[in-house]
mmCIF file of C-alpha atoms in Angstrom:
data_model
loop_
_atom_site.group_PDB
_atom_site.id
_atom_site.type_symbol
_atom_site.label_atom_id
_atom_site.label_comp_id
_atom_site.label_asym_id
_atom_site.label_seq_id
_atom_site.Cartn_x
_atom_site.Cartn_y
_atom_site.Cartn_z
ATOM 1 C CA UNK A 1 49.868 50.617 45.130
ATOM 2 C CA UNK A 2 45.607 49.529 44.204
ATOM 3 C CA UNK A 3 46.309 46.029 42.725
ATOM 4 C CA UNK A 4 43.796 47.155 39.911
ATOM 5 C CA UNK A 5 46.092 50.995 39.170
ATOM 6 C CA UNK A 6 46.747 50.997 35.146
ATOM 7 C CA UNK A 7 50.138 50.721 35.822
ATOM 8 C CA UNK A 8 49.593 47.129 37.000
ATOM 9 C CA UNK A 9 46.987 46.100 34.484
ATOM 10 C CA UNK A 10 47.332 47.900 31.091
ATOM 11 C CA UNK A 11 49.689 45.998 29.530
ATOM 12 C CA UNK A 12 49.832 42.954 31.289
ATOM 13 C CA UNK A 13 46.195 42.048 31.074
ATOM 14 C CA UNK A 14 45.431 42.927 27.396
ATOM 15 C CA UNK A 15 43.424 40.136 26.653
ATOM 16 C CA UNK A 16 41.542 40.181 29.855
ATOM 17 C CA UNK A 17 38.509 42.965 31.217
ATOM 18 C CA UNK A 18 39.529 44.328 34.163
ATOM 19 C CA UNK A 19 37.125 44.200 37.213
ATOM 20 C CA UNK A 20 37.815 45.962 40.389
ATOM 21 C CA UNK A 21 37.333 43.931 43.269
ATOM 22 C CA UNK A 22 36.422 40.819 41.157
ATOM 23 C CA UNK A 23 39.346 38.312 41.649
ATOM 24 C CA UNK A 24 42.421 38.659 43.806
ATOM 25 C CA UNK A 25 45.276 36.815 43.107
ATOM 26 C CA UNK A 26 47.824 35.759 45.698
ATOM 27 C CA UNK A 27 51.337 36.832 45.324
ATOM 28 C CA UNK A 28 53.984 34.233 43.969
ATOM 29 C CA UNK A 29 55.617 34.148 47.374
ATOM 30 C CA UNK A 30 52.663 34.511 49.982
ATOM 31 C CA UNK A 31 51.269 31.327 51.462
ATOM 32 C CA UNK A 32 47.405 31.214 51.614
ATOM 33 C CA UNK A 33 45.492 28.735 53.130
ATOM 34 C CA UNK A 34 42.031 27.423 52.862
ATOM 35 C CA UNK A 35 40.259 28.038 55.915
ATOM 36 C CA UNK A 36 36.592 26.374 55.415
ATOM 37 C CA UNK A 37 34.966 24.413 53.394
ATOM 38 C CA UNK A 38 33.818 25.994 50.256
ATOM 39 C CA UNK A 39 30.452 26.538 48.619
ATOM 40 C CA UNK A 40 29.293 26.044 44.747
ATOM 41 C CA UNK A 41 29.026 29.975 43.624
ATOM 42 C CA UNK A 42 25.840 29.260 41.126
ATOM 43 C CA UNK A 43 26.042 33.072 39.718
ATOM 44 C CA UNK A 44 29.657 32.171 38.911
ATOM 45 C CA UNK A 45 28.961 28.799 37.285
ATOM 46 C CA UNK A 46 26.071 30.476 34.888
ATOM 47 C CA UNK A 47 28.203 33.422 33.860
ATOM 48 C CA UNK A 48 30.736 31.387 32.011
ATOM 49 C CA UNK A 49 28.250 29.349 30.695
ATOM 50 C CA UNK A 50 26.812 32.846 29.214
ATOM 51 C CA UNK A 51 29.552 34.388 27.685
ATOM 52 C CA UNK A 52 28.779 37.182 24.708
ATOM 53 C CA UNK A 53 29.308 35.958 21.133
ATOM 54 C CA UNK A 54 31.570 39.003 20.608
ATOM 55 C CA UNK A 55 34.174 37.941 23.084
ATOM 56 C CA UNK A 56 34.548 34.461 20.873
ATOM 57 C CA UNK A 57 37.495 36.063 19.353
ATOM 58 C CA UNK A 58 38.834 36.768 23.008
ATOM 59 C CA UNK A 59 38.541 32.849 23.596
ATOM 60 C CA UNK A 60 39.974 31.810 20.136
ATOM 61 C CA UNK A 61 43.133 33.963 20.651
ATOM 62 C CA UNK A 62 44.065 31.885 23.559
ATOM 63 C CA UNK A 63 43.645 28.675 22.493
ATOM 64 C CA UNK A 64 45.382 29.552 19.374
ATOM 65 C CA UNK A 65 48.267 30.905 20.940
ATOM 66 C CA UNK A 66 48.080 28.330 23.615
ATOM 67 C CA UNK A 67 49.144 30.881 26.620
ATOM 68 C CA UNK A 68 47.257 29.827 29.286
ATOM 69 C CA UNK A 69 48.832 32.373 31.705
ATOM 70 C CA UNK A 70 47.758 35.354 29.382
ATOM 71 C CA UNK A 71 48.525 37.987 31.601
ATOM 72 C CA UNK A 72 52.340 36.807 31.306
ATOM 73 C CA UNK A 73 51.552 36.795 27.418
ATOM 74 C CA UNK A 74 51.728 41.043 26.737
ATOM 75 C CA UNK A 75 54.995 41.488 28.810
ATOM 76 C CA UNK A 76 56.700 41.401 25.216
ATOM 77 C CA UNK A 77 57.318 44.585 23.595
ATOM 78 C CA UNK A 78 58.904 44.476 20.493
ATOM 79 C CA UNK A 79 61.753 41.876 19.440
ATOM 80 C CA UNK A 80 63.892 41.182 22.500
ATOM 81 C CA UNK A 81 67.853 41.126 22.139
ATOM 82 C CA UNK A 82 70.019 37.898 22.939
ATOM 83 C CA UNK A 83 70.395 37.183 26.268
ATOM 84 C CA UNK A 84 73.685 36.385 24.940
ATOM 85 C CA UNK A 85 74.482 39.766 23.739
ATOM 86 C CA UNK A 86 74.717 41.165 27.633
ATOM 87 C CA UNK A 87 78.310 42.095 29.166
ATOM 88 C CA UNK A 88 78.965 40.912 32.730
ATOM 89 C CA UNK A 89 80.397 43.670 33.393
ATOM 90 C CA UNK A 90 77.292 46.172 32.770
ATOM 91 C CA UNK A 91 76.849 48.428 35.817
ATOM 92 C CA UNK A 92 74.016 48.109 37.885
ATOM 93 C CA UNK A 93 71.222 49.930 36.956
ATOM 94 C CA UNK A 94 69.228 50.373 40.150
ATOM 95 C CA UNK A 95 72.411 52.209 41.606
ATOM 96 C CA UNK A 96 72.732 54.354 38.377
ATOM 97 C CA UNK A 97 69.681 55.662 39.619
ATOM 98 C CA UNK A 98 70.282 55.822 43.400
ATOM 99 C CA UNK A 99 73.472 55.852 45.346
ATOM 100 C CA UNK A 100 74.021 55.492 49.009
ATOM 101 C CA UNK A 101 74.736 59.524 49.302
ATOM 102 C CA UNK A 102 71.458 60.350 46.893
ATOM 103 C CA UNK A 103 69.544 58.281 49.734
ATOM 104 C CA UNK A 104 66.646 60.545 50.723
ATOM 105 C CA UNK A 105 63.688 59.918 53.521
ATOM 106 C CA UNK A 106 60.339 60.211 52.340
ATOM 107 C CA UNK A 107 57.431 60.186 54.657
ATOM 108 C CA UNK A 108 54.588 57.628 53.742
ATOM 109 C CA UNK A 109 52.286 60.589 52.220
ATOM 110 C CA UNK A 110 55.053 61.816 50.069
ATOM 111 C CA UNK A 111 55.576 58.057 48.860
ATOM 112 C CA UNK A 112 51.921 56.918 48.160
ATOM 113 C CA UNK A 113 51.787 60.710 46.248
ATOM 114 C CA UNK A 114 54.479 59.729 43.874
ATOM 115 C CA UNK A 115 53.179 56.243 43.693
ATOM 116 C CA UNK A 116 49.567 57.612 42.520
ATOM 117 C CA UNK A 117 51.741 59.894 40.131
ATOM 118 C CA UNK A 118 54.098 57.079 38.679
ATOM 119 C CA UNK A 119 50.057 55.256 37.509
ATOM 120 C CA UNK A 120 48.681 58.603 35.959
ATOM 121 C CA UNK A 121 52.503 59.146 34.071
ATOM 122 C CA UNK A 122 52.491 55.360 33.120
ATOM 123 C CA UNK A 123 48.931 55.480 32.168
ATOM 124 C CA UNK A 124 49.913 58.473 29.908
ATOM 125 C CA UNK A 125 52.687 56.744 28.357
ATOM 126 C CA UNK A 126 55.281 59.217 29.442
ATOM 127 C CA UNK A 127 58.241 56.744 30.632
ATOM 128 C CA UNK A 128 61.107 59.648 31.013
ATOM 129 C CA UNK A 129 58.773 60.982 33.896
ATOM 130 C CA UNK A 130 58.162 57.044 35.049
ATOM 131 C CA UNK A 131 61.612 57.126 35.344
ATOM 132 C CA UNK A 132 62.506 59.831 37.456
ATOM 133 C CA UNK A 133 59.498 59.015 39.771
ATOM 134 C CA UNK A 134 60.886 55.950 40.392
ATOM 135 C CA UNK A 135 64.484 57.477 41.040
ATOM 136 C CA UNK A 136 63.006 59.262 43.972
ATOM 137 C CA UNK A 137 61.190 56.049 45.345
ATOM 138 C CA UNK A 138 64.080 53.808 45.004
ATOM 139 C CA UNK A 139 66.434 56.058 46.857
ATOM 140 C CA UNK A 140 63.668 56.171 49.498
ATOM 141 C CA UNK A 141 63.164 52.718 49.799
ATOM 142 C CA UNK A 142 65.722 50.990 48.103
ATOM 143 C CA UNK A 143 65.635 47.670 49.413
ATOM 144 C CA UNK A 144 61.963 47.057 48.134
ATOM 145 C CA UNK A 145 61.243 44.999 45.460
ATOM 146 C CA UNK A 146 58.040 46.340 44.078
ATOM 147 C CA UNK A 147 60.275 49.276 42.535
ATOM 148 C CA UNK A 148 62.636 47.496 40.741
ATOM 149 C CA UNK A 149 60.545 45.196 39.270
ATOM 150 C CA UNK A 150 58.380 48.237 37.824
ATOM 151 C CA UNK A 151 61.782 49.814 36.931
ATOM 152 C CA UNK A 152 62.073 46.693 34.699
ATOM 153 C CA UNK A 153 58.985 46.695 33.108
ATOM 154 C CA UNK A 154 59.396 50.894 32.240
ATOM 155 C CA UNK A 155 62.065 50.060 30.310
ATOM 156 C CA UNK A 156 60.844 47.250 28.473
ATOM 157 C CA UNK A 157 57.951 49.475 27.509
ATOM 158 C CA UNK A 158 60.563 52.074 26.473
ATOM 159 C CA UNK A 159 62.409 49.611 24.064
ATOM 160 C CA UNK A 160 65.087 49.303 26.924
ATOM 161 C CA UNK A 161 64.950 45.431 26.700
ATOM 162 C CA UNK A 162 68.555 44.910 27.448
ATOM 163 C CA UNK A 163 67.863 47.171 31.247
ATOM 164 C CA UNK A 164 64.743 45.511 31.649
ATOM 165 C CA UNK A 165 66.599 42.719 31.889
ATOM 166 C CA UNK A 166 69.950 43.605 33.821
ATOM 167 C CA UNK A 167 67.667 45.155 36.665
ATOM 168 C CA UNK A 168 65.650 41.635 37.042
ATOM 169 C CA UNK A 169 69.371 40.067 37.138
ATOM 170 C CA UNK A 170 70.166 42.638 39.769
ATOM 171 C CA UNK A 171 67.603 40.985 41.246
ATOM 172 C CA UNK A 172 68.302 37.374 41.285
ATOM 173 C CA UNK A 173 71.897 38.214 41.829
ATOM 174 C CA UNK A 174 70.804 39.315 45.203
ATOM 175 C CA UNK A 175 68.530 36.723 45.675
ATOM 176 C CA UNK A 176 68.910 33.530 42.975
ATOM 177 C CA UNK A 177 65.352 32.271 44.213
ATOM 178 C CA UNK A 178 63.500 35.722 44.269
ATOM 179 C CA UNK A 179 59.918 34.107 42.174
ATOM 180 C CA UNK A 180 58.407 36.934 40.695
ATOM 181 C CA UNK A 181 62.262 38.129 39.040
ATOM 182 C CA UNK A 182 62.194 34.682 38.272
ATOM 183 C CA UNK A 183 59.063 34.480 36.459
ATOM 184 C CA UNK A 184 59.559 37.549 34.769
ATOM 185 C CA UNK A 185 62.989 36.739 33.509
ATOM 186 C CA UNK A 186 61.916 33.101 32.146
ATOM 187 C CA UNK A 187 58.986 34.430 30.494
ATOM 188 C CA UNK A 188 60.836 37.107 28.633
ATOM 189 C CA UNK A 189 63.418 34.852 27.888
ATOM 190 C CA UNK A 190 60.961 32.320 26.636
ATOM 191 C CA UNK A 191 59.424 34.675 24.498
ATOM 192 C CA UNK A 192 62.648 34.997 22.239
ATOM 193 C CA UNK A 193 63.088 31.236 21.777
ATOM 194 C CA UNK A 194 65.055 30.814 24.731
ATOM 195 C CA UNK A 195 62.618 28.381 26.436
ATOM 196 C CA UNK A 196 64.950 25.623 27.359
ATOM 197 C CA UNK A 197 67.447 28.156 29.116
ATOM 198 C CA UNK A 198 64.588 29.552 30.938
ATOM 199 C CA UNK A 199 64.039 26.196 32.513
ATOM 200 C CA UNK A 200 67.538 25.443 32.961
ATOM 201 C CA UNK A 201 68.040 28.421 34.671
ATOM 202 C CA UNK A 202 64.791 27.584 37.264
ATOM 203 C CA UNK A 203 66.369 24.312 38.137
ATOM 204 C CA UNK A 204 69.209 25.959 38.779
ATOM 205 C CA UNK A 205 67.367 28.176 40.977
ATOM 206 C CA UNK A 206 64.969 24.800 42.487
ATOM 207 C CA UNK A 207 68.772 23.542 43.194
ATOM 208 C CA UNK A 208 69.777 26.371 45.510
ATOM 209 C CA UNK A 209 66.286 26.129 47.526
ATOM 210 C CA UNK A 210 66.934 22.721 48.158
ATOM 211 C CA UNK A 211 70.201 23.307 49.234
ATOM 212 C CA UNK A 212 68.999 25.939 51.689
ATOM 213 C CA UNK A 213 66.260 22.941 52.786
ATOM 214 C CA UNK A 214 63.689 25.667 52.706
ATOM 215 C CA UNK A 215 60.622 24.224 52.175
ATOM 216 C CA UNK A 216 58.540 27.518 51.202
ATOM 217 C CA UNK A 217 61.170 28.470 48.907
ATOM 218 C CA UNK A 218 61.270 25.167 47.230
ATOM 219 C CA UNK A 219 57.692 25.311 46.971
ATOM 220 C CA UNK A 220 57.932 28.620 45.717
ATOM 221 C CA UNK A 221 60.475 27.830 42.793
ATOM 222 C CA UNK A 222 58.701 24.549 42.004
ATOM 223 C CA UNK A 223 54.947 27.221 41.453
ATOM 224 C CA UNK A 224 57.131 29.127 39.041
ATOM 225 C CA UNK A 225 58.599 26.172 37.192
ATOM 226 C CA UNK A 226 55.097 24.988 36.786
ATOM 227 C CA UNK A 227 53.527 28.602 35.518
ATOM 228 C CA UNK A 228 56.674 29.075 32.922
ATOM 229 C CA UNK A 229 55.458 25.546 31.571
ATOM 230 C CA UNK A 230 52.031 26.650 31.267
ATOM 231 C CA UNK A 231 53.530 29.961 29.210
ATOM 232 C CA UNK A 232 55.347 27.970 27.273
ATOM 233 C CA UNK A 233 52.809 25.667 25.596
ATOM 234 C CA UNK A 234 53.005 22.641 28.060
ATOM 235 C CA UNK A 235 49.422 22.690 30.005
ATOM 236 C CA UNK A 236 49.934 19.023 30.689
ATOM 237 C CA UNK A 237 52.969 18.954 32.169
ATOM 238 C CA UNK A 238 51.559 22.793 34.255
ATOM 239 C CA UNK A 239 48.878 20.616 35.764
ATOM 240 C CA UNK A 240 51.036 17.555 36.884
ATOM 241 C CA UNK A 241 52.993 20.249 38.894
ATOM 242 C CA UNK A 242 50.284 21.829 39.921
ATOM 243 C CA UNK A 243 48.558 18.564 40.958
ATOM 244 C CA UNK A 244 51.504 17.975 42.873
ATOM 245 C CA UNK A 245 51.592 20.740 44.697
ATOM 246 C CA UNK A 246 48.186 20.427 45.414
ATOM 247 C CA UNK A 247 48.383 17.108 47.338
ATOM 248 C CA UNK A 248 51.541 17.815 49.173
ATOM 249 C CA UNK A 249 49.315 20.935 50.292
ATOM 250 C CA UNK A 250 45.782 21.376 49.762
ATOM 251 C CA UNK A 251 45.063 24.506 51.787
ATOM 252 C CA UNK A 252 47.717 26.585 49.268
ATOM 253 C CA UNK A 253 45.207 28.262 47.619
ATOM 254 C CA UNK A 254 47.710 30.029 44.920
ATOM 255 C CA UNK A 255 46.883 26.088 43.083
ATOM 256 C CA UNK A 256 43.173 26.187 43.072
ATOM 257 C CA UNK A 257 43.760 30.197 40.961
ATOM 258 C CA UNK A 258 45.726 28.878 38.721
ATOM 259 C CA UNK A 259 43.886 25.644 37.984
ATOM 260 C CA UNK A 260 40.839 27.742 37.483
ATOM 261 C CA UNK A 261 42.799 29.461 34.468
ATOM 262 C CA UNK A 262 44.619 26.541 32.918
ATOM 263 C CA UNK A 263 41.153 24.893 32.768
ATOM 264 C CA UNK A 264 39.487 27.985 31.397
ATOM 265 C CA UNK A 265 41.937 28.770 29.085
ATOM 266 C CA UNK A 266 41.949 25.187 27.419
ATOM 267 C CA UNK A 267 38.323 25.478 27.422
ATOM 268 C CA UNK A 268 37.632 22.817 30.120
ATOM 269 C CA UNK A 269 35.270 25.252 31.599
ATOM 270 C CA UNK A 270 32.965 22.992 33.790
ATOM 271 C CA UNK A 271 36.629 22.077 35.613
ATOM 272 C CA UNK A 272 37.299 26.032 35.506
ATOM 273 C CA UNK A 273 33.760 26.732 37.088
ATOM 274 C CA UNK A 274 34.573 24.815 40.032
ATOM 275 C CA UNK A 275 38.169 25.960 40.546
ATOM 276 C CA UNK A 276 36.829 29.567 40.074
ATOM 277 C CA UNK A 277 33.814 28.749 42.686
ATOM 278 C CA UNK A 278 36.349 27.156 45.193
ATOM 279 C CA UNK A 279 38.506 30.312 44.861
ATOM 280 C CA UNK A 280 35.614 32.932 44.931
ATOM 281 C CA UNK A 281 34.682 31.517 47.891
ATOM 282 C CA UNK A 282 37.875 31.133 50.038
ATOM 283 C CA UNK A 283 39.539 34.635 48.658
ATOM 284 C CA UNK A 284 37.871 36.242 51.108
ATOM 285 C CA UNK A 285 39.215 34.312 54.075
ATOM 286 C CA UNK A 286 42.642 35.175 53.202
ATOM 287 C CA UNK A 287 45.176 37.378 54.294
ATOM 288 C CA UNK A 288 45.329 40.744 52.039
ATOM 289 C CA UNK A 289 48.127 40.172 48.781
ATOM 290 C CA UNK A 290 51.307 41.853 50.564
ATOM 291 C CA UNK A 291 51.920 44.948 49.092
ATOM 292 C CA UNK A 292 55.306 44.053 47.750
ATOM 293 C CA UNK A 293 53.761 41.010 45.785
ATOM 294 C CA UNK A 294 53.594 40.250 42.494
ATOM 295 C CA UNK A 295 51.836 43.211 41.460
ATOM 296 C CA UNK A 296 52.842 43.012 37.452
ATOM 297 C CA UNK A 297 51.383 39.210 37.594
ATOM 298 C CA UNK A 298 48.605 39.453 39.761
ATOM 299 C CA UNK A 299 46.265 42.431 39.507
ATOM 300 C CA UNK A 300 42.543 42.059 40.245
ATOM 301 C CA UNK A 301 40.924 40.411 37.596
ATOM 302 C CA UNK A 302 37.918 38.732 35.861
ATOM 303 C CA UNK A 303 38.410 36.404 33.030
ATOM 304 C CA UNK A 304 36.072 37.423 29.581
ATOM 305 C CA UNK A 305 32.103 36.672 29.863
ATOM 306 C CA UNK A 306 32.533 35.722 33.906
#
């Protein structure tokens, strides 16, 4: 699925202009490495420096509301329920839609047809037909993750906040440390007051990478923890983590993106123009985002007035 398809970027990126081929985010869980030294991007540095008077309002809406991350900032759709409120015993949504003897083979034609078809149907709003699209891929492919994390955000675009969220725990039940589930689920949770248990609930998850002595998923966890701070008001402590992370290993180049927006977004642009020119730079020494990343975080874009 194209990184930049309006299934991946019109909700998620409201506050944001979206640019083809402009900026390419990494994936939560894909190591990339800085390969050479990199260059000061001049036509980068001048752009921000001559951003439009009418996108001021753009720039005041998120300092005001102080989410740094702002593509994590649209995922809300309405009031969410209690977290509280869901049974344990709710059945598990990704196998109301597929069961082992609904499994059907799809050759790769048939699957990048329906995937072009789930953008134009989400694109048009029609979630029913989102739904049933996805039905078909799931039982195709129902071990990837791409799928049910767009099954989650369908229904939290439906009103289906309650699903939206039993499919991400689907998830994490599977895999406690799986990041972009992770991220998802804090951030919603965050977003109806439930910040603290949104940490809690990544330490937990820090606490079982540890215990697995994983060092990528550790690192992993601990890039999550540190972007779920930044949504939730705390730049400071989002750049001591990231600075952490940074020295422990310079060539992850997932740190130098997401410095670039914490600086821009608390309007320390000089500090943004460089992380931004580091990163415009290296991108295109890296490996290609996987295409089971973390496509409702990390389409292709290019901040306002760059």
């Amino acid at each position: 699925m194209a990184l930049n398809s309006p299934l991946i970027t019109k909700f998620d990126l409201s506050l944001f202009r979206i640019i083809p081929r402009t900026l390419v985010a990494p994936p939560l869980n894909l190591s990339y490495k800085i390969s050479k030294p990199y260059k000061t991007a001049t036509h980068f540095r001048q752009s921000i420096k001559a951003k439009a008077p009418s996108q001021e309002p753009i720039f005041r809406n998120l300092r005001n509301t102080a989410v740094v991350i702002v593509f994590a900032a649209s995922m809300m759709v309405g009031k969410f329920q209690s977290l509280a409120s869901r049974a344990e015993n709710q059945p598990i949504l990704t196998e109301e839609i597929t069961s082992e003897d609904e499994t059907k083979t799809l050759s790769s034609d048939a699957i990048e047809t329906l995937t072009l078809l789930l953008d134009q149907k989400y694109e048009a709003g029609d979630y029913d037909e989102c739904l049933r699209i996805l039905k078909e891929l799931i039982s195709a492919q129902p071990e990837r993750l791409t799928w049910k994390l767009l099954l989650a955000k369908v229904f939290k675009q439906m009103g289906e906040t309650e699903k939206a969220f039993h499919v991400l725990d689907e998830v994490l039940s599977k895999n406690p440390i799986e990041p972009h589930a992770l991220f998802e689920n804090a951030v919603w949770m965050g977003f109806e007051g439930k910040e603290e248990e949104a940490i809690e609930r990544l330490e937990k998850a820090l606490k079982i990478a540890k215990e697995r002595n994983n060092a990528t998923e550790i690192r992993d966890v601990r890039l999550v923890i540190a972007q779920v701070k930044l949504v939730q008001k705390k730049p400071d402590e989002a750049l001591k983590s990231f600075n952490e992370l940074e020295n422990e290993d310079p060539t992850d180049i997932r740190i130098v993106f997401f410095k670039g927006l914490l600086y821009y977004c608390t309007d320390r642009k000089a500090e943004a123009t460089e992380q931004f020119d580091k990163y415009f730079e290296l991108i295109p020494n890296a490996p290609p985002p996987g295409d089971d990343g973390y496509l409702t975080t990390f389409p292709k874009i290019r901040p306002p007035g760059i």
